[in-house]
mmCIF file of C-alpha atoms and ligand atoms in Angstrom:
data_model
loop_
_atom_site.group_PDB
_atom_site.id
_atom_site.type_symbol
_atom_site.label_atom_id
_atom_site.label_comp_id
_atom_site.label_asym_id
_atom_site.label_seq_id
_atom_site.Cartn_x
_atom_site.Cartn_y
_atom_site.Cartn_z
ATOM 1 C CA ALA A 11 -13.935 2.422 -12.883
ATOM 2 C CA ILE A 12 -13.706 6.199 -13.077
ATOM 3 C CA ASP A 13 -17.015 8.033 -12.604
ATOM 4 C CA PRO A 14 -17.834 9.578 -16.008
ATOM 5 C CA ASN A 15 -19.946 12.192 -14.206
ATOM 6 C CA PHE A 16 -17.108 13.293 -11.933
ATOM 7 C CA GLU A 17 -17.522 16.939 -12.927
ATOM 8 C CA ARG A 18 -21.000 16.882 -11.398
ATOM 9 C CA ASN A 19 -20.256 14.572 -8.490
ATOM 10 C CA ARG A 20 -16.961 16.058 -7.333
ATOM 11 C CA GLU A 21 -15.512 19.479 -6.663
ATOM 12 C CA GLN A 22 -12.364 20.883 -8.147
ATOM 13 C CA VAL A 23 -10.038 21.273 -5.184
ATOM 14 C CA ASP A 24 -6.694 22.025 -6.765
ATOM 15 C CA GLU A 25 -4.607 22.248 -9.905
ATOM 16 C CA ALA A 26 -1.490 20.204 -10.704
ATOM 17 C CA ASP A 27 0.823 20.868 -13.652
ATOM 18 C CA GLY A 28 -1.900 22.962 -15.273
ATOM 19 C CA VAL A 29 -4.735 20.426 -14.989
ATOM 20 C CA ALA A 30 -7.641 20.361 -12.580
ATOM 21 C CA VAL A 31 -7.696 18.065 -9.550
ATOM 22 C CA TRP A 32 -11.125 16.814 -8.474
ATOM 23 C CA GLY A 33 -11.461 15.791 -4.833
ATOM 24 C CA PRO A 34 -11.678 14.401 -2.346
ATOM 25 C CA VAL A 35 -7.925 14.498 -1.856
ATOM 26 C CA ASP A 36 -6.090 13.279 1.227
ATOM 27 C CA PRO A 37 -2.487 12.397 0.348
ATOM 28 C CA PRO A 38 -0.761 10.060 0.171
ATOM 29 C CA GLU A 39 -3.693 7.600 0.097
ATOM 30 C CA LYS A 40 -6.314 9.673 -1.721
ATOM 31 C CA LEU A 41 -5.279 11.681 -4.765
ATOM 32 C CA GLY A 42 -8.531 12.333 -6.626
ATOM 33 C CA ILE A 43 -9.116 12.667 -10.371
ATOM 34 C CA HIS A 44 -6.568 14.603 -12.414
ATOM 35 C CA GLY A 45 -7.641 16.309 -15.637
ATOM 36 C CA THR A 46 -10.971 17.282 -17.183
ATOM 37 C CA HIS A 47 -11.019 16.582 -20.927
ATOM 38 C CA VAL A 48 -8.692 13.645 -20.276
ATOM 39 C CA ALA A 49 -9.364 12.561 -16.698
ATOM 40 C CA VAL A 50 -7.353 9.947 -14.794
ATOM 41 C CA ASP A 51 -8.619 8.615 -11.483
ATOM 42 C CA PHE A 52 -5.368 8.448 -9.540
ATOM 43 C CA ASP A 53 -7.022 6.298 -6.884
ATOM 44 C CA ILE A 54 -7.736 3.601 -9.507
ATOM 45 C CA CYS A 55 -4.632 3.910 -11.740
ATOM 46 C CA LEU A 56 -2.124 1.185 -10.958
ATOM 47 C CA GLY A 57 0.657 2.501 -13.151
ATOM 48 C CA ASP A 58 0.131 0.058 -16.022
ATOM 49 C CA GLY A 59 1.556 2.473 -18.606
ATOM 50 C CA ALA A 60 -0.460 1.370 -21.645
ATOM 51 C CA CYS A 61 -1.972 4.849 -21.918
ATOM 52 C CA LEU A 62 1.468 6.476 -22.061
ATOM 53 C CA GLU A 63 2.722 3.976 -24.622
ATOM 54 C CA ASP A 64 -0.311 4.149 -26.886
ATOM 55 C CA CYS A 65 -1.344 7.810 -26.866
ATOM 56 C CA PRO A 66 -0.410 9.087 -30.346
ATOM 57 C CA VAL A 67 0.059 12.682 -29.146
ATOM 58 C CA ASP A 68 1.790 12.064 -25.785
ATOM 59 C CA VAL A 69 -0.848 13.528 -23.504
ATOM 60 C CA PHE A 70 0.460 11.684 -20.430
ATOM 61 C CA GLU A 71 3.580 11.845 -18.345
ATOM 62 C CA TRP A 72 4.565 9.890 -15.251
ATOM 63 C CA VAL A 73 4.319 11.495 -11.860
ATOM 64 C CA ASP A 74 5.559 9.978 -8.607
ATOM 65 C CA THR A 75 2.956 9.175 -5.985
ATOM 66 C CA PRO A 76 4.906 7.634 -3.101
ATOM 67 C CA ASP A 77 2.869 5.627 -0.590
ATOM 68 C CA HIS A 78 -0.295 5.514 -2.684
ATOM 69 C CA PRO A 79 -1.864 2.079 -2.085
ATOM 70 C CA GLU A 80 -2.395 1.227 -5.800
ATOM 71 C CA SER A 81 0.936 2.365 -7.277
ATOM 72 C CA GLU A 82 3.775 4.796 -6.741
ATOM 73 C CA ILE A 83 3.551 6.237 -10.266
ATOM 74 C CA LYS A 84 0.525 7.626 -12.099
ATOM 75 C CA ALA A 85 -0.207 8.759 -15.647
ATOM 76 C CA HIS A 86 -0.753 12.494 -15.420
ATOM 77 C CA PRO A 87 -2.717 14.046 -18.360
ATOM 78 C CA THR A 88 -0.431 17.068 -18.500
ATOM 79 C CA TYR A 89 -1.067 17.738 -22.180
ATOM 80 C CA GLU A 90 -4.807 17.013 -22.220
ATOM 81 C CA ASP A 91 -5.357 19.999 -24.520
ATOM 82 C CA GLN A 92 -3.476 18.061 -27.255
ATOM 83 C CA CYS A 93 -5.924 15.119 -27.124
ATOM 84 C CA ILE A 94 -7.443 14.075 -30.466
ATOM 85 C CA ASP A 95 -10.189 11.925 -28.903
ATOM 86 C CA CYS A 96 -8.952 8.658 -30.409
ATOM 87 C CA MET A 97 -10.095 6.825 -27.234
ATOM 88 C CA LEU A 98 -7.123 4.443 -27.286
ATOM 89 C CA CYS A 99 -6.158 5.195 -23.701
ATOM 90 C CA VAL A 100 -9.700 4.527 -22.518
ATOM 91 C CA ASP A 101 -9.691 1.171 -24.311
ATOM 92 C CA VAL A 102 -6.274 -0.035 -23.134
ATOM 93 C CA CYS A 103 -6.369 0.898 -19.460
ATOM 94 C CA PRO A 104 -6.824 -2.416 -17.610
ATOM 95 C CA VAL A 105 -8.675 -0.811 -14.698
ATOM 96 C CA ASP A 106 -10.783 1.800 -16.550
ATOM 97 C CA ALA A 107 -9.101 4.680 -14.772
ATOM 98 C CA ILE A 108 -9.439 7.095 -17.726
ATOM 99 C CA ASP A 109 -12.406 9.118 -19.005
ATOM 100 C CA VAL A 110 -12.141 11.146 -22.211
ATOM 101 C CA ASP A 111 -14.928 13.585 -23.012
ATOM 102 C CA PRO A 112 -14.902 14.589 -26.684
ATOM 103 C CA SER A 113 -15.958 18.207 -26.984
HETATM 104 FE FE1 SF4 B 212 -4.261 10.288 -26.203
HETATM 105 FE FE2 SF4 B 212 -6.274 9.320 -27.658
HETATM 106 FE FE3 SF4 B 212 -6.351 9.163 -25.005
HETATM 107 FE FE4 SF4 B 212 -6.651 11.502 -26.184
HETATM 108 S S1 SF4 B 212 -8.053 9.762 -26.343
HETATM 109 S S2 SF4 B 212 -5.359 11.082 -24.403
HETATM 110 S S3 SF4 B 212 -5.270 11.287 -27.938
HETATM 111 S S4 SF4 B 212 -4.883 8.120 -26.349
HETATM 112 FE FE1 F3S B 213 -2.830 4.064 -15.105
HETATM 113 FE FE2 F3S B 213 -4.459 2.863 -16.755
HETATM 114 FE FE3 F3S B 213 -2.567 4.421 -17.685
HETATM 115 S S1 F3S B 213 -3.580 1.987 -14.930
HETATM 116 S S2 F3S B 213 -0.939 4.251 -16.208
HETATM 117 S S3 F3S B 213 -4.278 5.062 -16.406
HETATM 118 S S4 F3S B 213 -3.247 2.501 -18.595
#
């Protein structure tokens, strides 16, 4: 499962589509955690899609991640600033790849 303390345990190494990327990152196998308020561990996400289908405010969009060992698409929290903290995505993800921090 995603580390809920990733902000303390990892360093922000990059930004992608306006959201933070928390390392370590070593593509294509290691992609880190994308997002802060809505954080998706790309190295755990297996492209299930339940988060995209269920999010009532469309926070996520697919991004291609060719040659990643878990899946070649990931749910990117591009619109994390729209999140209403309903926690649906956290509940439906089969591999607990998502952490949402209500603020
Ligand atoms: Fe969308 Fe709710 Fe998840 Fe926020 S907590 S990203 S609103 S499903
Ligand atoms: Fe990935 Fe979980 Fe969404 S596996 S696509 S973060 S439901």
